[in-house]
Tab-separated table of C-alpha atoms in Angstrom:
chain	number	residue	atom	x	y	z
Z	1	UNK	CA	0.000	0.000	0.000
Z	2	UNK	CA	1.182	3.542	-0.845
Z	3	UNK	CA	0.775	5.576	1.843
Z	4	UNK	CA	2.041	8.457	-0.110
Z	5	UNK	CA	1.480	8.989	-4.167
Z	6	UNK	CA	3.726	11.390	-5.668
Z	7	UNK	CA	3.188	12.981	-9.102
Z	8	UNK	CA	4.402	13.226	-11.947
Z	9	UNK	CA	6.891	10.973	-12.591
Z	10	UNK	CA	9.053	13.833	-14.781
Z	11	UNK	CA	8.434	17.442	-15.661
Z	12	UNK	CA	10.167	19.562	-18.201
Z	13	UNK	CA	9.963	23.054	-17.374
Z	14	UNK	CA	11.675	25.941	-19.152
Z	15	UNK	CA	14.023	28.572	-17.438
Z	16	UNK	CA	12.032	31.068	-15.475
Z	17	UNK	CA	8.347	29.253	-15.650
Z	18	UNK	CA	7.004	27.370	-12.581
Z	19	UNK	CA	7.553	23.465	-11.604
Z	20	UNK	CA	4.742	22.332	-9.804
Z	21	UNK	CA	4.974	18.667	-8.021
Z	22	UNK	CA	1.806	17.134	-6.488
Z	23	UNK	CA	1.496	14.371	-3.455
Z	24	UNK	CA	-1.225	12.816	-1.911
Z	25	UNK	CA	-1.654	10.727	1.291
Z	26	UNK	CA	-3.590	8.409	3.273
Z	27	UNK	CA	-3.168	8.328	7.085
Z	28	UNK	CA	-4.437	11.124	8.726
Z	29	UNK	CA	-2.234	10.556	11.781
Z	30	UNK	CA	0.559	12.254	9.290
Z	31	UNK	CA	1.336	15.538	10.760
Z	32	UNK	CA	4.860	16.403	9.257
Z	33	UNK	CA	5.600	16.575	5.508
Z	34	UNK	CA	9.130	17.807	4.156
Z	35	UNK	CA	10.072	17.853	0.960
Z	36	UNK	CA	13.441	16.574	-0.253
Z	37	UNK	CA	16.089	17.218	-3.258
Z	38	UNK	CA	18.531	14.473	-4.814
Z	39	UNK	CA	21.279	15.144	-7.037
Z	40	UNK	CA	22.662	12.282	-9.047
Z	41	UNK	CA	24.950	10.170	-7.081
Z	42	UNK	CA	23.808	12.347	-3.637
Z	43	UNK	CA	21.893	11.659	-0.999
Z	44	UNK	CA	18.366	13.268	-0.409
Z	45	UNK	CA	18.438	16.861	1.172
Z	46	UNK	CA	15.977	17.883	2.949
Z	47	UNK	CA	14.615	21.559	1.147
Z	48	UNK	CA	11.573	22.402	2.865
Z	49	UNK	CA	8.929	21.075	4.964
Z	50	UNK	CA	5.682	21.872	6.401
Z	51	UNK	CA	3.146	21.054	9.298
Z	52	UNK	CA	-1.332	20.825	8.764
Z	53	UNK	CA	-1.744	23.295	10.770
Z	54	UNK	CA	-0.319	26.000	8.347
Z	55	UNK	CA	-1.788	26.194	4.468
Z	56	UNK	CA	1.358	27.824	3.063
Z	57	UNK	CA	5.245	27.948	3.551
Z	58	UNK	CA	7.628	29.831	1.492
Z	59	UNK	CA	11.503	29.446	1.419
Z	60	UNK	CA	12.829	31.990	-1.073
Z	61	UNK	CA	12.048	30.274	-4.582
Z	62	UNK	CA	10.379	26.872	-3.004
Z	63	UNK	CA	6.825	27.092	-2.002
Z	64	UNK	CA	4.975	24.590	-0.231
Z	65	UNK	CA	0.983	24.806	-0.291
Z	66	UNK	CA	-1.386	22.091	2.043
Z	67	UNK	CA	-4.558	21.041	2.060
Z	68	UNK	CA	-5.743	19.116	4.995
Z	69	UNK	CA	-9.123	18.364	3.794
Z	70	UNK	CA	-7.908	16.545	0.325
Z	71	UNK	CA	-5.239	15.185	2.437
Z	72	UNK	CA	-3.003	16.870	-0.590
Z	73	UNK	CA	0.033	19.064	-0.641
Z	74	UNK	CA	2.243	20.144	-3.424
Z	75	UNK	CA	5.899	22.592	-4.162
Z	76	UNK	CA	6.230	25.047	-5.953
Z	77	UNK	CA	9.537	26.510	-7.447
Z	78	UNK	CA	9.172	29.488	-9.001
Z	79	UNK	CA	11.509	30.757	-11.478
Z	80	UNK	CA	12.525	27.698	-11.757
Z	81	UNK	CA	16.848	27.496	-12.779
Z	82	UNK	CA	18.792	24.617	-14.695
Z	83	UNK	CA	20.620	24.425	-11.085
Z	84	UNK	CA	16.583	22.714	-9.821
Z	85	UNK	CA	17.520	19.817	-12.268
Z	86	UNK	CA	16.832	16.766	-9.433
Z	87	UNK	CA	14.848	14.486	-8.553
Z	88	UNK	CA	12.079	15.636	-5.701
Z	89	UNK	CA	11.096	13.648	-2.884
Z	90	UNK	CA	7.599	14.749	-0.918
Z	91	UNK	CA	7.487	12.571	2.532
Z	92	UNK	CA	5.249	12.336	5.414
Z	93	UNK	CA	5.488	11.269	8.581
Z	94	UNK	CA	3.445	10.599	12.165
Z	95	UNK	CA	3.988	12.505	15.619
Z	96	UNK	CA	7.296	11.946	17.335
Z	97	UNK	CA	10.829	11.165	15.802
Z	98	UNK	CA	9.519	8.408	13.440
Z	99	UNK	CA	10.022	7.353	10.339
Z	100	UNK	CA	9.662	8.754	6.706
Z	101	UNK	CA	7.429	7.652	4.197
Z	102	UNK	CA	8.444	8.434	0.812
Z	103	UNK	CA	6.524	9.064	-2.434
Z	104	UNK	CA	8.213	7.321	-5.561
Z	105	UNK	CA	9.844	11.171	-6.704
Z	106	UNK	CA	9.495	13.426	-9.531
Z	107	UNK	CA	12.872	13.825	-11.882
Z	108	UNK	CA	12.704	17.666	-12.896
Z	109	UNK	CA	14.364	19.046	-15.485
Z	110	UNK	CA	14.919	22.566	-16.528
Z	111	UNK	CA	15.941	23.708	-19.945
Z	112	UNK	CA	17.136	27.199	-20.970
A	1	UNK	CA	29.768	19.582	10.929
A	2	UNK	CA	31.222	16.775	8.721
A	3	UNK	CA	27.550	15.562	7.933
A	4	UNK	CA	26.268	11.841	8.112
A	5	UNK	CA	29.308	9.624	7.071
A	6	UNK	CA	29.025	6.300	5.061
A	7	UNK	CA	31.313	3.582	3.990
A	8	UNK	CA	31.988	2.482	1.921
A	9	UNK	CA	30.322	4.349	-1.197
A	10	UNK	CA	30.703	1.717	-3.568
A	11	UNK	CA	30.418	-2.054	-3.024
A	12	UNK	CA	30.680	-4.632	-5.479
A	13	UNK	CA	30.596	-7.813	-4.607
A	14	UNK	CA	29.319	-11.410	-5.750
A	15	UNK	CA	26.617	-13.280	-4.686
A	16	UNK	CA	26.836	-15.154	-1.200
A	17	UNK	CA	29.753	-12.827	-0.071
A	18	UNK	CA	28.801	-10.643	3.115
A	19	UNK	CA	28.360	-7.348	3.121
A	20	UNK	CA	29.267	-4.921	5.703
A	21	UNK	CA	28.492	-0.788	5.119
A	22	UNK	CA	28.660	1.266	7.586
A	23	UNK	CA	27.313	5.073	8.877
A	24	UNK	CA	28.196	7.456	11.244
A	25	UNK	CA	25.604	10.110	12.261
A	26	UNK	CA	25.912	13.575	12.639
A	27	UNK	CA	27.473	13.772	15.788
A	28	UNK	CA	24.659	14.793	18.903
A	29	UNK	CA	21.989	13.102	17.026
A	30	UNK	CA	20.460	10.027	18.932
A	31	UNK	CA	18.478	9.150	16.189
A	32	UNK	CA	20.004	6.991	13.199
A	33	UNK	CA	17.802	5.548	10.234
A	34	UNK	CA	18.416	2.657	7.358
A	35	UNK	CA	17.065	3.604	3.944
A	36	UNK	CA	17.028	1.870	0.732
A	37	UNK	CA	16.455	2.972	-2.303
A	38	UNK	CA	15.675	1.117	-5.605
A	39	UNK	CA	14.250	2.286	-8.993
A	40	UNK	CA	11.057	0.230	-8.584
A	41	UNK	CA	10.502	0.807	-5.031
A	42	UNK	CA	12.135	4.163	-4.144
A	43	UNK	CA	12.998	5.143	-0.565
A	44	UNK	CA	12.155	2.632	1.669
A	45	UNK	CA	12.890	2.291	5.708
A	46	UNK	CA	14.843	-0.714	6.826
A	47	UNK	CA	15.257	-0.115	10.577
A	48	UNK	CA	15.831	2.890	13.008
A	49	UNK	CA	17.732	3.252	16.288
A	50	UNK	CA	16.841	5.593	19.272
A	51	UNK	CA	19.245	6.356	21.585
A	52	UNK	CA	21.510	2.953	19.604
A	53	UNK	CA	18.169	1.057	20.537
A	54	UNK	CA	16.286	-0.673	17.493
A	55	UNK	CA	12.556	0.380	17.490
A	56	UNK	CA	11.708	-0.551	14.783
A	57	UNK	CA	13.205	-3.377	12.126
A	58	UNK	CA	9.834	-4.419	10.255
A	59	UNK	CA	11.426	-3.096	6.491
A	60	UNK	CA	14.154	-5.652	7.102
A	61	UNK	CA	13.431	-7.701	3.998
A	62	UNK	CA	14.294	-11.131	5.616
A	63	UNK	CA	17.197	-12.818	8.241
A	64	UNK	CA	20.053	-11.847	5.608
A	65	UNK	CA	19.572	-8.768	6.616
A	66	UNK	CA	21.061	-7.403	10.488
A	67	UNK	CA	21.615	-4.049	11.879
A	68	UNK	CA	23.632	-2.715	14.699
A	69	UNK	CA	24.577	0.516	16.661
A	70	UNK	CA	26.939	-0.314	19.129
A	71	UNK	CA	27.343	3.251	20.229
A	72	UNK	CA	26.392	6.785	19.515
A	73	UNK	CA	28.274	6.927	16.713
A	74	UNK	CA	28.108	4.061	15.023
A	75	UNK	CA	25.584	1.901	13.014
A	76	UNK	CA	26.340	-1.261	10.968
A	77	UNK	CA	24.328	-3.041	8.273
A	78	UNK	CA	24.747	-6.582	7.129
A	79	UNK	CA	24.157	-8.556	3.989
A	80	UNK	CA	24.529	-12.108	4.625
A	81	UNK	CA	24.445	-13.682	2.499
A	82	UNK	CA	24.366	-11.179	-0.377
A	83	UNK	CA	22.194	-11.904	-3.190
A	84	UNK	CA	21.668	-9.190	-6.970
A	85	UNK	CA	18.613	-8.681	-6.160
A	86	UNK	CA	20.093	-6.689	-2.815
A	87	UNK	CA	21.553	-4.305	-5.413
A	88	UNK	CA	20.590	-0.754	-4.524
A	89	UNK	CA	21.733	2.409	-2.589
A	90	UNK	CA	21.412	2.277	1.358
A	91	UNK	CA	20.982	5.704	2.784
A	92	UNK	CA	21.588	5.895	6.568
A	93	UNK	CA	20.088	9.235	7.918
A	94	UNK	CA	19.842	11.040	11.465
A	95	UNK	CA	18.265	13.403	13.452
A	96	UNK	CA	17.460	14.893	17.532
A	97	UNK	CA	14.755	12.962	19.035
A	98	UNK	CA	14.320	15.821	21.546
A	99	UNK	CA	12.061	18.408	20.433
A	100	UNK	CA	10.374	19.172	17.156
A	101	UNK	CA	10.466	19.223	14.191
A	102	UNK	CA	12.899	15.995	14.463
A	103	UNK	CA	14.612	16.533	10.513
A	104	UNK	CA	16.321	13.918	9.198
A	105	UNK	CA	19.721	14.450	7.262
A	106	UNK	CA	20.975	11.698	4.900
A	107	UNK	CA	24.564	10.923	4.266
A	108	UNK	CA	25.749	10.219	0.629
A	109	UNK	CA	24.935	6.750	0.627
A	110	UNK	CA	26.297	2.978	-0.760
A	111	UNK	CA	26.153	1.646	-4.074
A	112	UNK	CA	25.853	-1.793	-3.357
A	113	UNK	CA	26.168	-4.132	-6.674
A	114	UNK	CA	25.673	-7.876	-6.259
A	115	UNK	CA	26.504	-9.982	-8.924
């Protein structure tokens, strides 16, 4: 069972437009969702992450908008740079010091 | 800070042979976690320590598979015996289990090959 569903798979954006990833999850109990960036041959790092009870966070260029009610929440990079070229992790995770769940990631790519 | 450290970063190494990689958290955290990651499953948990105690080894995929943290400092993970379908990169990652929000910070990882 997914617990969190991550899309899409890959996104071509140009220089300077907006790159907009999309996850969804199941267990409510979920009250901590980052969002992570991986560079070839890297490890994950984590970029930005949110709790339900805010709707928005904002970190410079990297957005992150929830919705509690559609269980839903999504980034947003705005002028988006050929530097954003990764892949992009959204995660959730219960209360406490617990474990991730991962969704499957998005492989971005941005052309000049 | 020198980050999460893993050894080695490459492994290759035939079928049957044990496997040994190896992670050092970020030094303070008490908190250590066992990723893998594969192209058909992605990031998935194999095990985390609190305070070098296992809580939870349920991702373990079967007895081949052992974990250890002797200290604060120090986490093993063991293949034995290794088979390919074990290729993939293990992540170990760590974090503060004292106050929120609790982020986790992954080292580099291991390339582990099995052929």
């Amino acid at each position: 069972q997914q617990q969190v569903k991550q899309s899409p798979q890959s996104l071509i954006v140009q220089k300077g437009g907006i790159s907009i990833i999309n996850c969804a999850y199941e267990n409510t109990a979920f009250d901590y969702f980052p969002w992570y960036q991986q560079f070839p041959g890297k490890g994950p790092a984590l970029l930005i992450a949110i709790r339900p009870d805010v709707s928005e966070k904002k970190e410079g260029r990297f957005t992150i908008s929830f919705n509690k009610s559609a269980k839903q929440f999504s980034l947003h990079i705005m002028d988006s740079q050929p530097g954003d070229s990764a892949t992009y992790f959204c995660a959730a995770r219960g209360s406490g010091n617990t474990p991730l769940v991962f969704g499957k990631g998005t492989r971005l790519s941005v052309i000049a | 800070d020198a980050g999460v450290i893993q050894s080695p970063r490459h492994e290759v190494t035939e079928m049957g042979q044990e496997v040994t990689l190896r992670c050092k958290p970020i030094s303070g955290h008490n908190s250590l976690f066992w990723y893998r990651q594969t192209m058909m499953r992605g990031l998935e948990l194999l095990i985390y320590f609190n305070n070098n105690v296992p809580i939870d080894d349920s991702g373990m995929p079967e007895d081949r598979f052992s974990a250890k943290m002797p200290n604060a400092s120090f986490s093993t993970l063991k293949i034995q015996p290794s088979e390919p379908r074990d290729s993939a990169v293990y992540f170990c990652a760590s974090s503060l289990s004292q106050g929120a929000p609790h982020e986790q910070y992954f080292g580099p990882g291991t390339r582990l090959t099995v052929t």
